[in-house]
CSV table of C-alpha atoms in Angstrom, one decimal:
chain,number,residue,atom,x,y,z
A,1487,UNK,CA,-2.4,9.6,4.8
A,1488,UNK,CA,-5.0,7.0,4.0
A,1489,UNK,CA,-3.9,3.7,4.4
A,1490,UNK,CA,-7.1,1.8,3.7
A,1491,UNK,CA,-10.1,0.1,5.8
A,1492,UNK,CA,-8.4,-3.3,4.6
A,1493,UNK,CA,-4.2,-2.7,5.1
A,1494,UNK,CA,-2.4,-5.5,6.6
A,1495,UNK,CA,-0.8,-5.4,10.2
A,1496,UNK,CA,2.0,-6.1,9.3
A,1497,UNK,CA,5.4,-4.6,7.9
A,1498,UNK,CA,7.4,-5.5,5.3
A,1499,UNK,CA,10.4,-7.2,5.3
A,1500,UNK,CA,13.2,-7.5,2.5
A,1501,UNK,CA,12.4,-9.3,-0.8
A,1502,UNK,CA,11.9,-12.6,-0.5
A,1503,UNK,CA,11.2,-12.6,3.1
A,1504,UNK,CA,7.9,-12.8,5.2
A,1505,UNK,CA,6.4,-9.9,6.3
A,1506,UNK,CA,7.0,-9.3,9.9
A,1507,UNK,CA,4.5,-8.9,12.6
A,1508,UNK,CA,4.1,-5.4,14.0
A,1509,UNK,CA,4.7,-3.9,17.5
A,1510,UNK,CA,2.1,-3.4,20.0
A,1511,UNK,CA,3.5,0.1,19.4
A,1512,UNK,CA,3.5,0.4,15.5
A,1513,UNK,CA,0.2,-1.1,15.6
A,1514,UNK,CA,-0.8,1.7,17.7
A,1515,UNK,CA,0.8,3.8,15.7
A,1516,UNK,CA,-1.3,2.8,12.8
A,1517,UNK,CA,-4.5,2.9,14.4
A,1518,UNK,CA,-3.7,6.1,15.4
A,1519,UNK,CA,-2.9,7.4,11.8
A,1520,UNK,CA,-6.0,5.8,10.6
A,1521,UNK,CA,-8.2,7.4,12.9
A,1522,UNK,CA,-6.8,10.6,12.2
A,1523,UNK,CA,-6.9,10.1,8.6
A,1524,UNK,CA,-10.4,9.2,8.6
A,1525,UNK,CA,-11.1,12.7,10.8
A,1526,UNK,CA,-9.6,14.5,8.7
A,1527,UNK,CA,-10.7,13.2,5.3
A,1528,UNK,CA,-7.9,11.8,4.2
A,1529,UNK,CA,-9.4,9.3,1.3
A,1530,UNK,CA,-12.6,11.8,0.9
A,1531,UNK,CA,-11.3,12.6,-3.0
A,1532,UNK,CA,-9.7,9.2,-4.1
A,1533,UNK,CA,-12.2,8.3,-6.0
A,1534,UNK,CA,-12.4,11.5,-8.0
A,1535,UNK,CA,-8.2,11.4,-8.2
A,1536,UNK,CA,-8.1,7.7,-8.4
A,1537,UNK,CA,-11.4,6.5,-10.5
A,1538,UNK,CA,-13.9,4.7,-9.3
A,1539,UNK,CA,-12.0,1.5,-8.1
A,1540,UNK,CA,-10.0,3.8,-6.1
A,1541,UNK,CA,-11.2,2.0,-2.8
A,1542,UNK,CA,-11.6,-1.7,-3.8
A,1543,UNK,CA,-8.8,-2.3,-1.4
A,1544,UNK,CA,-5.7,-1.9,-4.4
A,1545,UNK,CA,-3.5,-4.2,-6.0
A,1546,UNK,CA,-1.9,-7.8,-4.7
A,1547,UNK,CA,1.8,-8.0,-4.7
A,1548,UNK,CA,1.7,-10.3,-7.5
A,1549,UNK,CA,-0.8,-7.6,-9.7
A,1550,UNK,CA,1.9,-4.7,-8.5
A,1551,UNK,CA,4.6,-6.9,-9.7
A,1552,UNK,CA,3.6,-7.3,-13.1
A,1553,UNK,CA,2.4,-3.6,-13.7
A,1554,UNK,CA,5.8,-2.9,-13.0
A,1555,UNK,CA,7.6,-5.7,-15.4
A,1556,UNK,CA,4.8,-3.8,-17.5
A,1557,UNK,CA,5.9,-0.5,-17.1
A,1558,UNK,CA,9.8,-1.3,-17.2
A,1559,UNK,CA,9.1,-3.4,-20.3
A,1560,UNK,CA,7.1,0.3,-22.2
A,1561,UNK,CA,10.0,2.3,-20.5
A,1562,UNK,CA,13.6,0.7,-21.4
A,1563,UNK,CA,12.4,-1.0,-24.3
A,1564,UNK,CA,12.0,-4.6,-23.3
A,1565,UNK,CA,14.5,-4.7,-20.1
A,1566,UNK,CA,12.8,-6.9,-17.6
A,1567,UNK,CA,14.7,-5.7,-14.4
């Protein structure tokens, strides 16, 4: 459930690589789920699970990248994987 107003049409590729463009079919797909999601109330409660920045559209890959150098760094005591 709830993939965001704002996600990209696209899916991902390996590391390093461009995204690739979706399907007619898995961009169907998508639609569909978001529509459904949105019936059903998917994201109704993100913002009291999440805070209040729960729908400001989330993180960048670079911002996701470095929380998780971040979070390995806290973890395995300095270990930048």
């Amino acid at each position: 459930g709830g993939h965001g107003a704002g996600a990209c049409a696209t899916a991902g590729g390996a590391p390093g690589r461009d995204p690739q463009p979706l399907s007619r079919d898995e961009f169907q797909l998508w639609a569909m789920q978001e529509r459904e999601d949105a019936e059903m109330g998917a994201n109704r409660l993100n913002a009291e699970t999440f805070g209040a920045d729960a729908g400001s559209g989330g993180w960048s890959f670079e911002e996701n990248l470095a929380a998780n150098r971040q979070l390995a760094q806290q973890t395995d005591g300095g270990d930048d994987r």
